[in-house]
Amino acid sequence: MSNPSWIVLAWLVVAFASAIKFWSITRPFRKKTARSSQQSVDDARQRLERSWRKDSKV
């Protein structure tokens, strides 16, 4: 049987690639939350109220 450290190395490569893929997939969500955290409380409240009014008309 071959050296078990090669199997560990292969798993580390897969884990690293998965982490990079996850980071790239979640980038739009992270940008969206970063943008919304910079808004003031009043801006967020007004946006929610407009959304609720729009939903209540449906």
PDB file of C-alpha atoms in Angstrom:
ATOM      1  CA  MET A   1       0.000   0.000   0.000  1.00  0.00           C
ATOM      2  CA  SER A   2       1.177   3.526  -0.698  1.00  0.00           C
ATOM      3  CA  ASN A   3       2.082   6.159   1.837  1.00  0.00           C
ATOM      4  CA  PRO A   4      -1.065   7.438   3.665  1.00  0.00           C
ATOM      5  CA  SER A   5       0.190  11.011   3.602  1.00  0.00           C
ATOM      6  CA  TRP A   6      -0.713  11.186  -0.114  1.00  0.00           C
ATOM      7  CA  ILE A   7      -4.348  10.543   0.779  1.00  0.00           C
ATOM      8  CA  VAL A   8      -4.251  13.326   3.360  1.00  0.00           C
ATOM      9  CA  LEU A   9      -2.661  15.650   0.816  1.00  0.00           C
ATOM     10  CA  ALA A  10      -5.404  14.827  -1.707  1.00  0.00           C
ATOM     11  CA  TRP A  11      -8.085  15.597   0.886  1.00  0.00           C
ATOM     12  CA  LEU A  12      -6.407  18.889   1.747  1.00  0.00           C
ATOM     13  CA  VAL A  13      -6.387  19.886  -1.921  1.00  0.00           C
ATOM     14  CA  VAL A  14     -10.093  19.059  -2.235  1.00  0.00           C
ATOM     15  CA  ALA A  15     -10.911  20.962   0.963  1.00  0.00           C
ATOM     16  CA  PHE A  16      -8.958  24.009  -0.211  1.00  0.00           C
ATOM     17  CA  ALA A  17     -10.656  23.982  -3.626  1.00  0.00           C
ATOM     18  CA  SER A  18     -14.068  23.637  -1.971  1.00  0.00           C
ATOM     19  CA  ALA A  19     -13.359  26.579   0.312  1.00  0.00           C
ATOM     20  CA  ILE A  20     -12.346  28.761  -2.643  1.00  0.00           C
ATOM     21  CA  LYS A  21     -15.478  27.747  -4.562  1.00  0.00           C
ATOM     22  CA  PHE A  22     -17.706  28.476  -1.555  1.00  0.00           C
ATOM     23  CA  TRP A  23     -16.053  31.878  -1.095  1.00  0.00           C
ATOM     24  CA  SER A  24     -16.634  32.779  -4.750  1.00  0.00           C
ATOM     25  CA  ILE A  25     -20.265  31.597  -4.711  1.00  0.00           C
ATOM     26  CA  THR A  26     -21.096  33.633  -1.598  1.00  0.00           C
ATOM     27  CA  ARG A  27     -19.360  36.817  -2.786  1.00  0.00           C
ATOM     28  CA  PRO A  28     -22.571  38.531  -4.048  1.00  0.00           C
ATOM     29  CA  PHE A  29     -24.319  37.862  -0.745  1.00  0.00           C
ATOM     30  CA  ARG A  30     -21.383  39.227   1.248  1.00  0.00           C
ATOM     31  CA  LYS A  31     -21.261  42.353  -0.912  1.00  0.00           C
ATOM     32  CA  LYS A  32     -24.994  42.869  -0.474  1.00  0.00           C
ATOM     33  CA  THR A  33     -24.819  42.571   3.306  1.00  0.00           C
ATOM     34  CA  ALA A  34     -21.795  44.869   3.491  1.00  0.00           C
ATOM     35  CA  ARG A  35     -23.640  47.487   1.479  1.00  0.00           C
ATOM     36  CA  SER A  36     -26.769  47.236   3.626  1.00  0.00           C
ATOM     37  CA  SER A  37     -24.808  47.516   6.859  1.00  0.00           C
ATOM     38  CA  GLN A  38     -23.548  50.934   5.767  1.00  0.00           C
ATOM     39  CA  GLN A  39     -27.077  52.318   5.538  1.00  0.00           C
ATOM     40  CA  SER A  40     -28.581  54.278   8.360  1.00  0.00           C
ATOM     41  CA  VAL A  41     -31.421  52.912  10.434  1.00  0.00           C
ATOM     42  CA  ASP A  42     -33.883  55.418   8.959  1.00  0.00           C
ATOM     43  CA  ASP A  43     -32.997  54.414   5.404  1.00  0.00           C
ATOM     44  CA  ALA A  44     -33.518  50.751   6.224  1.00  0.00           C
ATOM     45  CA  ARG A  45     -36.821  51.513   7.951  1.00  0.00           C
ATOM     46  CA  GLN A  46     -38.106  53.495   4.971  1.00  0.00           C
ATOM     47  CA  ARG A  47     -37.080  50.734   2.587  1.00  0.00           C
ATOM     48  CA  LEU A  48     -38.931  48.152   4.686  1.00  0.00           C
ATOM     49  CA  GLU A  49     -42.035  50.299   4.902  1.00  0.00           C
ATOM     50  CA  ARG A  50     -42.099  50.740   1.115  1.00  0.00           C
ATOM     51  CA  SER A  51     -41.730  46.995   0.728  1.00  0.00           C
ATOM     52  CA  TRP A  52     -44.589  46.330   3.153  1.00  0.00           C
ATOM     53  CA  ARG A  53     -46.859  48.816   1.409  1.00  0.00           C
ATOM     54  CA  LYS A  54     -46.088  47.260  -1.950  1.00  0.00           C
ATOM     55  CA  ASP A  55     -46.801  43.765  -0.595  1.00  0.00           C
ATOM     56  CA  SER A  56     -50.072  44.832   1.004  1.00  0.00           C
ATOM     57  CA  LYS A  57     -51.374  46.097  -2.366  1.00  0.00           C
ATOM     58  CA  VAL A  58     -51.066  42.642  -3.922  1.00  0.00           C
TER      59      VAL A  58
END
